[in-house]
PDB file of C-alpha atoms in Angstrom:
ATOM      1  CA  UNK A   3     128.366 146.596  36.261  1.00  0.00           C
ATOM      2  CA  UNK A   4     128.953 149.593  33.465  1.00  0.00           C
ATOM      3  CA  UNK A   5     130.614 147.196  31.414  1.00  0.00           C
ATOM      4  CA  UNK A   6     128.633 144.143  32.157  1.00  0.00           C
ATOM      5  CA  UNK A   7     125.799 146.227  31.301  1.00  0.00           C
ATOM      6  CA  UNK A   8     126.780 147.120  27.613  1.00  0.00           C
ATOM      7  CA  UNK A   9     128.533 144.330  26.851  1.00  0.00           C
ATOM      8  CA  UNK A  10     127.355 141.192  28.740  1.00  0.00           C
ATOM      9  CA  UNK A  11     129.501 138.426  28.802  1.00  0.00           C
ATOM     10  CA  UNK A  12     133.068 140.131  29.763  1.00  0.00           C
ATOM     11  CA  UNK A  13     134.682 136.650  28.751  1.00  0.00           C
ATOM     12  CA  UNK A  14     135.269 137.469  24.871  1.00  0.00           C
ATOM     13  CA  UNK A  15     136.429 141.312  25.662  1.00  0.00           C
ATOM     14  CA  UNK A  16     139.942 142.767  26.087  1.00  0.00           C
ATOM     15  CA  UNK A  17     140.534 145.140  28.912  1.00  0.00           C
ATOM     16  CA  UNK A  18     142.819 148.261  29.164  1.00  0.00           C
ATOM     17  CA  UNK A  19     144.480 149.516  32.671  1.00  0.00           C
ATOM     18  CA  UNK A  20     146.535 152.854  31.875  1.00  0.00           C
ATOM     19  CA  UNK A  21     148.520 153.212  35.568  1.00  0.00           C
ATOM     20  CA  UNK A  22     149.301 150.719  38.704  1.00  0.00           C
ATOM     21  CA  UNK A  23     148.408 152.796  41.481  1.00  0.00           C
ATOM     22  CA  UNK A  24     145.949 151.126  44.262  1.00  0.00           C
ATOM     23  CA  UNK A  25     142.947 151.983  42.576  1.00  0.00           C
ATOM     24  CA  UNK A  26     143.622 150.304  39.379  1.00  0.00           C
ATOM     25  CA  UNK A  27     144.634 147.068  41.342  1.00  0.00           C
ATOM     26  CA  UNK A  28     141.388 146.816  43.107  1.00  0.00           C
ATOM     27  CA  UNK A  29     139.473 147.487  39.664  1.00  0.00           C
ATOM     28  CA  UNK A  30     141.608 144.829  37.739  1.00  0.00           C
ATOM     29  CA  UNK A  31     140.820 142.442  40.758  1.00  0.00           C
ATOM     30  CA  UNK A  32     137.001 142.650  40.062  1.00  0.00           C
ATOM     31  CA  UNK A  33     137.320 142.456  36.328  1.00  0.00           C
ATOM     32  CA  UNK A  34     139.839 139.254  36.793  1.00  0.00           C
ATOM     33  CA  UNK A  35     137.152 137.773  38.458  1.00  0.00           C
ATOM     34  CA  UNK A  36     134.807 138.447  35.582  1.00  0.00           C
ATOM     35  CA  UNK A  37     137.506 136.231  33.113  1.00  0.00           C
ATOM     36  CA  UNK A  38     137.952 138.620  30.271  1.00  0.00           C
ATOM     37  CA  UNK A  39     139.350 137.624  27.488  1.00  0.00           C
ATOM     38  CA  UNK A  40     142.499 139.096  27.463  1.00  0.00           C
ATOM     39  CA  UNK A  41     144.024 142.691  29.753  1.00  0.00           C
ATOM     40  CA  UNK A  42     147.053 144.961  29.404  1.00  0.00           C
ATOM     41  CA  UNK A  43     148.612 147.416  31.551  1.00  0.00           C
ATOM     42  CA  UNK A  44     150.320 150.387  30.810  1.00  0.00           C
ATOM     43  CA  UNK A  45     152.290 152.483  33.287  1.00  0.00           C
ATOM     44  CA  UNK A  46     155.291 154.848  33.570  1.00  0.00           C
ATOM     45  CA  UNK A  47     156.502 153.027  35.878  1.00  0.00           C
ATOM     46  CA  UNK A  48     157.622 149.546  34.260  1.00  0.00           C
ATOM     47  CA  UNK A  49     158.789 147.570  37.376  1.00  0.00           C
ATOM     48  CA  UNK A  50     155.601 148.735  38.840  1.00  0.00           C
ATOM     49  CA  UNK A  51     153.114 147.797  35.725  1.00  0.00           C
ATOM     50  CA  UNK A  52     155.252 144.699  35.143  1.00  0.00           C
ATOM     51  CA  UNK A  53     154.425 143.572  38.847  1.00  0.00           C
ATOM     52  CA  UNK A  54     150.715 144.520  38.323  1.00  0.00           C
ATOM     53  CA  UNK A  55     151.298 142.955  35.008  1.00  0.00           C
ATOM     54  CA  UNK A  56     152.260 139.568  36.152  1.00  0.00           C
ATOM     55  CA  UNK A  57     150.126 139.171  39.379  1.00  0.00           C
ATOM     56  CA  UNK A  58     146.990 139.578  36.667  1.00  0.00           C
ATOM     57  CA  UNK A  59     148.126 137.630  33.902  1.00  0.00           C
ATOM     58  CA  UNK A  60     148.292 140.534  31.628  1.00  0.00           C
ATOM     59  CA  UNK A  61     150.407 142.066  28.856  1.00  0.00           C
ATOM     60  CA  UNK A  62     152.648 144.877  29.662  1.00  0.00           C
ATOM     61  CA  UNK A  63     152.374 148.218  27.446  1.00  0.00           C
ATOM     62  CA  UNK A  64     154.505 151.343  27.382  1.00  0.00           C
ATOM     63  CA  UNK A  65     152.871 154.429  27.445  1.00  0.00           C
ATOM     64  CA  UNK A  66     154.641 155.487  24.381  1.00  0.00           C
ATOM     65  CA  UNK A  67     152.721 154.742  21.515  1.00  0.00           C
ATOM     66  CA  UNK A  68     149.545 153.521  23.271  1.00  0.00           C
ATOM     67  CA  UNK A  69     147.376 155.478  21.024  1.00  0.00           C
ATOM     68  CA  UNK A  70     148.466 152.649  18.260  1.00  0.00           C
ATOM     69  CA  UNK A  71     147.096 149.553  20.854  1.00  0.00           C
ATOM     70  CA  UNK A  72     143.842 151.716  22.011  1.00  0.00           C
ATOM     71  CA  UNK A  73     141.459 150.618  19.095  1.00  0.00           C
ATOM     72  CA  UNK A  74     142.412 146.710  20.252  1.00  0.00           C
ATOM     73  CA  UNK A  75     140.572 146.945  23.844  1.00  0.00           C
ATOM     74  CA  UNK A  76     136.713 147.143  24.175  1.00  0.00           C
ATOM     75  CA  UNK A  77     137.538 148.540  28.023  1.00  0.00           C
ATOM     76  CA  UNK A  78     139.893 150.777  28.967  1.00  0.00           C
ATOM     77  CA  UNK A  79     139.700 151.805  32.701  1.00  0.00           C
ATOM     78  CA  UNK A  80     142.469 155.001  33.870  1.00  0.00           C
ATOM     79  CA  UNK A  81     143.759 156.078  36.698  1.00  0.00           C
ATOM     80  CA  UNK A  82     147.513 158.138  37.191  1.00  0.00           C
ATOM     81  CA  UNK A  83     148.597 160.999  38.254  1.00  0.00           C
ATOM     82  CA  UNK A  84     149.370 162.553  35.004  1.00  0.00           C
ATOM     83  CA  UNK A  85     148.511 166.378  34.936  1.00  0.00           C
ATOM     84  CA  UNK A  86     148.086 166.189  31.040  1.00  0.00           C
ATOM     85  CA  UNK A  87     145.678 163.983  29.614  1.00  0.00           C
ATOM     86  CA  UNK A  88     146.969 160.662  28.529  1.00  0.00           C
ATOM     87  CA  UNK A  89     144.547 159.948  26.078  1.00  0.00           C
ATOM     88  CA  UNK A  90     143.568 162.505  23.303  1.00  0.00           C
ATOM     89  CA  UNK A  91     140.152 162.750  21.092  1.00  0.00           C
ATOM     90  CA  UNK A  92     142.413 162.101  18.351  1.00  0.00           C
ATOM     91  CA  UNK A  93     143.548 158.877  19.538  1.00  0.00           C
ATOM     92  CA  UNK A  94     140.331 157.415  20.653  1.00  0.00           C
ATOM     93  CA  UNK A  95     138.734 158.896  17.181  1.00  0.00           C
ATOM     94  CA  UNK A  96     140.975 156.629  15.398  1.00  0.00           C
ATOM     95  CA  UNK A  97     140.574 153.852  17.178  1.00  0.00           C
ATOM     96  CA  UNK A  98     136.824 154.079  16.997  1.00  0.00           C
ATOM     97  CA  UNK A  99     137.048 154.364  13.136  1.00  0.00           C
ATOM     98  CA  UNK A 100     139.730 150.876  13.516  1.00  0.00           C
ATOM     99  CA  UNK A 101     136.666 149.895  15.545  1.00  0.00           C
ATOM    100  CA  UNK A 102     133.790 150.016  12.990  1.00  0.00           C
ATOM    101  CA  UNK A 103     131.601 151.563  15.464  1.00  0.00           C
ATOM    102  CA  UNK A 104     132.000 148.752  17.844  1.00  0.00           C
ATOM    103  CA  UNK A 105     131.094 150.113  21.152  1.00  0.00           C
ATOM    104  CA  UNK A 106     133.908 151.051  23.283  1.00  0.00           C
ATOM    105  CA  UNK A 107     133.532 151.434  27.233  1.00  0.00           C
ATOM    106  CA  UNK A 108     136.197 154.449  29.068  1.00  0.00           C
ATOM    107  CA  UNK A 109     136.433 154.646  32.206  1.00  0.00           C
ATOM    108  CA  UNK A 110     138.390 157.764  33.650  1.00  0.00           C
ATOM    109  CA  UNK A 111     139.690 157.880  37.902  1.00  0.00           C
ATOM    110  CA  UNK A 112     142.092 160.149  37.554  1.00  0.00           C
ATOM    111  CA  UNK A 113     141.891 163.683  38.990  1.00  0.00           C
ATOM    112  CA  UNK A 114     142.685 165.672  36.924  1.00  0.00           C
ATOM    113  CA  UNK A 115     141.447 163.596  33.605  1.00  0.00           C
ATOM    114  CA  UNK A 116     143.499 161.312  32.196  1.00  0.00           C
ATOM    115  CA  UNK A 117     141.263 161.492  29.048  1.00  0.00           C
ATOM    116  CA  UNK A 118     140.084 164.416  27.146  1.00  0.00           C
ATOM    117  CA  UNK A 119     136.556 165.484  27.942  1.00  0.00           C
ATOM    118  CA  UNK A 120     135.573 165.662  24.239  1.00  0.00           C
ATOM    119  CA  UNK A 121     135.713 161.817  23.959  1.00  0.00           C
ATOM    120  CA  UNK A 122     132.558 161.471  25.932  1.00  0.00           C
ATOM    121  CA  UNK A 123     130.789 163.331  23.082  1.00  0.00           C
ATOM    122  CA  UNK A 124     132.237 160.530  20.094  1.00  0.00           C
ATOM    123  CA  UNK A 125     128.741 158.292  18.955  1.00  0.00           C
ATOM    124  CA  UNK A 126     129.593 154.522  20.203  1.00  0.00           C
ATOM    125  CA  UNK A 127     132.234 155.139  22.816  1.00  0.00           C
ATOM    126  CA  UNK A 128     130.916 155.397  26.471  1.00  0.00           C
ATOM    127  CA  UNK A 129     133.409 158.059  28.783  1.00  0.00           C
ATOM    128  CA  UNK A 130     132.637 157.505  32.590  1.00  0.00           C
ATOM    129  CA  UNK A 131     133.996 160.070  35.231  1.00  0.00           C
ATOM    130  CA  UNK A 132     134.370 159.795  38.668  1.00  0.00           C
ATOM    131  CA  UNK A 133     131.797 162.321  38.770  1.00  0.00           C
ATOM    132  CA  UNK A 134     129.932 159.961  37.057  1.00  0.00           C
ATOM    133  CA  UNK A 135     130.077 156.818  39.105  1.00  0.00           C
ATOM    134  CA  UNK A 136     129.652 159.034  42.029  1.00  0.00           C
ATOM    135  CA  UNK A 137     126.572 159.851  40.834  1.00  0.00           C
ATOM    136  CA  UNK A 138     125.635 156.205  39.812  1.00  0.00           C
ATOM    137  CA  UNK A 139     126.468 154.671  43.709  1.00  0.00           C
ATOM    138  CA  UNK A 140     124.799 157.135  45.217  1.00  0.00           C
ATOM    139  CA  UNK A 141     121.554 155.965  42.980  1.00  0.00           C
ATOM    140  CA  UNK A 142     122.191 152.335  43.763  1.00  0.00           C
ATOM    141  CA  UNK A 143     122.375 153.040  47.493  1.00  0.00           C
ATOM    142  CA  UNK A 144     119.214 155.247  47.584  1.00  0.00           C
ATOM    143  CA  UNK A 145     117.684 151.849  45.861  1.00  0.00           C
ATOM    144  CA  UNK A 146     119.671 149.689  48.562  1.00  0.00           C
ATOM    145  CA  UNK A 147     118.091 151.574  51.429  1.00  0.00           C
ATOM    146  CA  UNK A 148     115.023 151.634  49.766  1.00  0.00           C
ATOM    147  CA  UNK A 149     115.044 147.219  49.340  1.00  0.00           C
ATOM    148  CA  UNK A 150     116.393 147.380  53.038  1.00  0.00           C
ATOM    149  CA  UNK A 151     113.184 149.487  54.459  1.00  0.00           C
ATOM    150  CA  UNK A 152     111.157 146.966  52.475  1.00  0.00           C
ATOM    151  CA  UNK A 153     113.259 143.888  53.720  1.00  0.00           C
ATOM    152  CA  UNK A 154     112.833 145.007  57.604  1.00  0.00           C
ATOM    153  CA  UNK A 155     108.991 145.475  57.127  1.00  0.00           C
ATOM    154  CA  UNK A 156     108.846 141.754  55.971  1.00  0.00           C
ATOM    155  CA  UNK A 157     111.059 141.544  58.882  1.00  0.00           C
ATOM    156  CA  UNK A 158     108.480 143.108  61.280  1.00  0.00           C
ATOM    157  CA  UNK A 159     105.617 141.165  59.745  1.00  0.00           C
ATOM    158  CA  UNK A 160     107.506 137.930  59.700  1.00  0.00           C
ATOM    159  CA  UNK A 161     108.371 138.636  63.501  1.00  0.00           C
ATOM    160  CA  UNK A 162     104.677 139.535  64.599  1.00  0.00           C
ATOM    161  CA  UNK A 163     102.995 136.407  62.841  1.00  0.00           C
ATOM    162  CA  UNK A 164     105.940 133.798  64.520  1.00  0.00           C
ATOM    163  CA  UNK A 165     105.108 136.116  67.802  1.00  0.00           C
ATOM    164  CA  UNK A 166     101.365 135.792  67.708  1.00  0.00           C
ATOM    165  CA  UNK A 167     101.981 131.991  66.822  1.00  0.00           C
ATOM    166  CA  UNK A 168     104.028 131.166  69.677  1.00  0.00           C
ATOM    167  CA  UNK A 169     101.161 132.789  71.849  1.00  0.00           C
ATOM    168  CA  UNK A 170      98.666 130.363  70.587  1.00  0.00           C
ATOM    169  CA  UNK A 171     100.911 127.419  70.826  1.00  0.00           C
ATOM    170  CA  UNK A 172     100.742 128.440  74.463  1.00  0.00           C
ATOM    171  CA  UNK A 173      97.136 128.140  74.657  1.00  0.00           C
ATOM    172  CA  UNK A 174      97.167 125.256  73.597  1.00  0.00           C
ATOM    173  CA  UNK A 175      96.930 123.700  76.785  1.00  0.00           C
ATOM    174  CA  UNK A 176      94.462 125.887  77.795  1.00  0.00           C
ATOM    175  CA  UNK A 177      92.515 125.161  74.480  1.00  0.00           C
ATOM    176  CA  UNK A 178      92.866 121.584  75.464  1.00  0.00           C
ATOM    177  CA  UNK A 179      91.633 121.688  79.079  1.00  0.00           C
ATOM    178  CA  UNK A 180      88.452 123.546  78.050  1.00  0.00           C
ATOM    179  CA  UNK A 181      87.838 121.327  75.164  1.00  0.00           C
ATOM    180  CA  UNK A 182      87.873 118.417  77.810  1.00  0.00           C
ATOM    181  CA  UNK A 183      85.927 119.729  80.287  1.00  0.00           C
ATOM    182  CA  UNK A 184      83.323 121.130  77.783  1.00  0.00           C
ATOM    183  CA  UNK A 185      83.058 117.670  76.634  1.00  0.00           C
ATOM    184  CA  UNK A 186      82.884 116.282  80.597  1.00  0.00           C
ATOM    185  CA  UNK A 187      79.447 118.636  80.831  1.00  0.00           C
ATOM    186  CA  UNK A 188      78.677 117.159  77.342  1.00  0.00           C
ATOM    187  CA  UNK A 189      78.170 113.848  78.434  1.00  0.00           C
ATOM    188  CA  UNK A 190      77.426 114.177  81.648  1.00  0.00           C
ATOM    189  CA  UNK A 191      74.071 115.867  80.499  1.00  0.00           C
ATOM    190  CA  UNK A 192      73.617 113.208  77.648  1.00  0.00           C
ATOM    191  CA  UNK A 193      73.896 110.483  80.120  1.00  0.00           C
ATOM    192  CA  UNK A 194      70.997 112.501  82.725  1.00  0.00           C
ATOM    193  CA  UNK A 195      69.066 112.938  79.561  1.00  0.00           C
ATOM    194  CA  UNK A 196      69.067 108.981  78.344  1.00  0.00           C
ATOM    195  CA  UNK A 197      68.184 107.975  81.909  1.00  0.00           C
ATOM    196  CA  UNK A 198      65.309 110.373  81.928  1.00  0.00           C
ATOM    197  CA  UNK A 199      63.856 109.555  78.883  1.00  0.00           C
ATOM    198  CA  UNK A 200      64.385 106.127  79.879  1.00  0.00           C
ATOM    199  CA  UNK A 201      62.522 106.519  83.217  1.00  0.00           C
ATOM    200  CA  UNK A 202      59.465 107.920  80.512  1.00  0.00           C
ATOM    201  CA  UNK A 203      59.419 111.572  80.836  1.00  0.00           C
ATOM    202  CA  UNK A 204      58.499 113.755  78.157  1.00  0.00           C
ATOM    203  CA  UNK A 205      60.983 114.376  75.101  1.00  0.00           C
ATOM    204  CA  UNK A 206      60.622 118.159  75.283  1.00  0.00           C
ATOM    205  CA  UNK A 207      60.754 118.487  78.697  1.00  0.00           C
ATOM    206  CA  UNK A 208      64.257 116.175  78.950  1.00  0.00           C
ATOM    207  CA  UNK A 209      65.739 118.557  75.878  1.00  0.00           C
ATOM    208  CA  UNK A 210      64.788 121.580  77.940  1.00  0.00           C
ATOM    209  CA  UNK A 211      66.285 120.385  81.244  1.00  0.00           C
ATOM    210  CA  UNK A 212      69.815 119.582  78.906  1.00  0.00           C
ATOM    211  CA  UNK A 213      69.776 122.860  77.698  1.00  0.00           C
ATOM    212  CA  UNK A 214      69.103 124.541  80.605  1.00  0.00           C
ATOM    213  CA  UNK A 215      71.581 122.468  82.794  1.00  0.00           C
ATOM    214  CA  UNK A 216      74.354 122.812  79.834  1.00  0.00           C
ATOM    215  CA  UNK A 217      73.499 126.920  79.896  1.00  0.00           C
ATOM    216  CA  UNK A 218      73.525 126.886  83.768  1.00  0.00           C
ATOM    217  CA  UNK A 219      77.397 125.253  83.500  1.00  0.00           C
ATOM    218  CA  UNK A 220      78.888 127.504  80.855  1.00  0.00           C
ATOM    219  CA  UNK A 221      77.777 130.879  82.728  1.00  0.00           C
ATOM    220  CA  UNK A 222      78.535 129.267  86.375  1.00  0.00           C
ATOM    221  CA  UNK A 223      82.199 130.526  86.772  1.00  0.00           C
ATOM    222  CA  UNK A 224      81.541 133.850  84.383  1.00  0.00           C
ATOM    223  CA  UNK A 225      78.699 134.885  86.867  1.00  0.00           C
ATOM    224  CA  UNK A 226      80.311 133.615  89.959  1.00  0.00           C
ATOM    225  CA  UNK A 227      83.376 136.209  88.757  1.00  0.00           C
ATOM    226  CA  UNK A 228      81.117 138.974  88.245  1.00  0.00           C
ATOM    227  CA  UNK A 229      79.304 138.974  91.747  1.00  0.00           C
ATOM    228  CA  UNK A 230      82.549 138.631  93.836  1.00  0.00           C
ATOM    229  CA  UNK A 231      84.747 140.727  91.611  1.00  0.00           C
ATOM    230  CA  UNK A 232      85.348 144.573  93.130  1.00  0.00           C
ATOM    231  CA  UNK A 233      86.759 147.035  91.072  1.00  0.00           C
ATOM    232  CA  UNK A 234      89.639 146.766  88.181  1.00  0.00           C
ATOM    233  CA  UNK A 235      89.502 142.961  88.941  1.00  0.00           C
ATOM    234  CA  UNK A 236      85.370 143.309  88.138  1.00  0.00           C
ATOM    235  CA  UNK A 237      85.943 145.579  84.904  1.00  0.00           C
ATOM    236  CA  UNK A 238      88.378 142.584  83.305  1.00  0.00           C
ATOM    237  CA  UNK A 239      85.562 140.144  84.314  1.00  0.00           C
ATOM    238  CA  UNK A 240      82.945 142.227  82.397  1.00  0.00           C
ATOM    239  CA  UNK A 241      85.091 142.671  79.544  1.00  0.00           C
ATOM    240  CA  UNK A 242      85.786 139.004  79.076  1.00  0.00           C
ATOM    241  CA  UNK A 243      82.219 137.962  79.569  1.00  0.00           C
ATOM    242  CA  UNK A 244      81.689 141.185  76.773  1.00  0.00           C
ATOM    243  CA  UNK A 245      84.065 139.331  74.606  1.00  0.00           C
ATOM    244  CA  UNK A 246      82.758 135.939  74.961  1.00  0.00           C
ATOM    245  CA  UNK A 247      78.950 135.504  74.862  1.00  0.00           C
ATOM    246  CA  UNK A 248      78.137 139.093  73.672  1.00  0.00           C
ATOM    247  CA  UNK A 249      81.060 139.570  70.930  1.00  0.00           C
ATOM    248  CA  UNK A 250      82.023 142.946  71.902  1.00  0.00           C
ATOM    249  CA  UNK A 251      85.446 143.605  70.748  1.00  0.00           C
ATOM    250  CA  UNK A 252      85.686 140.621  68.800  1.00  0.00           C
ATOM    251  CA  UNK A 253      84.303 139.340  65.150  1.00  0.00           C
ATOM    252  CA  UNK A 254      81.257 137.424  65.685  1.00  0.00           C
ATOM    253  CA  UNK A 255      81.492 133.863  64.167  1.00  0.00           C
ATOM    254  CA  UNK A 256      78.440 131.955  62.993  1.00  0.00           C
TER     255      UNK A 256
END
């Protein structure tokens, strides 16, 4: 990501690994998979860095006389067990100035350094420590956590609307059996009503016996509920009939 981030594109760069411990395998994987350009290895060990070498596809160095290569690799990633420094301001001073103040990205594993501290302070080249990365994962997995506590929230939410969804899908056939017997009452009345006004009597007093009958229907079984209720079984009867007719506990709807 470090190098993707300065330089973009990894396919026209050239890539350094100084050592061919286990660490420096699993880096070179991930920047294989990137298709650089071109990568080199150079270890003490050369049956070890030519293995390395040839499972990647890359050129073997010696370590003698790298400081003469270093100003041909954008990337140079580090990691032996060298007690000295392997790679001196000096060296990477020259090759910045063979450079032209192209940028150049450093990467250091090792413990202790493999490259002088100093180099970090040179204008165009970019020295990473394991201190540093440390620093840099723990950032990215305070964000992580952070985009999973938002992820499970959309989670929850997601999880509530499907739940309150599959509770109206079953009321649905409850919806439906209402609907049809509020329709039953519907024309049953209509019917009563036609034949009186066809028998003659009085337009207000037929509309006033359909709304009283209709009325008389819709609080029948609420009312019935209420006088032989007793106790909790009573207080769940008032609330609904609350609910219903009076909107208590609910948002009236016009």
């Amino acid at each position: 990501r470090l190098a993707q981030q300065l330089f973009g594109d990894l396919s026209q760069r050239r890539v350094l690994f100084v050592g061919a411990g286990e660490m420096i395998e699993l880096v070179a994987t991930h920047f294989t998979a990137r298709a650089p350009r071109a990568m080199a290895v150079a270890n003490r060990s050369v049956e070890r860095g030519e293995a390395l070498a040839g499972r990647l596809g890359a050129e073997l160095l010696p370590l003698v006389g790298l400081d003469r290569r270093l100003a041909e690799f954008d990337i140079v990633v580090s990691c032996t067990a060298s007690s000295l420094p392997l790679i001196g301001l000096g060296a990477v001073q020259r090759a910045r100035a063979a450079r032209k103040r192209e940028p150049m990205l450093m990467i250091d594993l090792a413990v202790p350094r493999d490259i002088e501290a100093d180099v970090g302070r040179l204008e165009d080249v970019y020295l990473y420590t394991v201190d540093d990365l440390l620093q840099r994962v723990q950032q990215g997995g305070e964000r992580r956590q952070a985009a999973v506590e938002q992820a499970e929230a959309l989670v929850d939410a997601g999880v509530c609307r499907f739940s309150q969804w599959l509770e109206q899908r079953c009321s649905v056939p409850l919806i439906q059996q209402l609907r049809q017997r509020s329709d039953h009452w519907r024309q049953l009345e209509l019917e009563r009503a036609r034949r009186a006004l066809a028998r003659g009597e009085g337009v207000d007093q037929v509309l006033e016996q359909l709304a009283g009958s209709l009325s008389a229907k819709l609080m029948h079984g609420t009312l019935a509920g209420l006088r032989a209720s007793r106790g909790s079984e009573h207080s769940d009867w008032a609330a609904a009939a609350r609910r219903c007719f009076l909107h208590e506990g609910s948002t009236e709807r016009h």
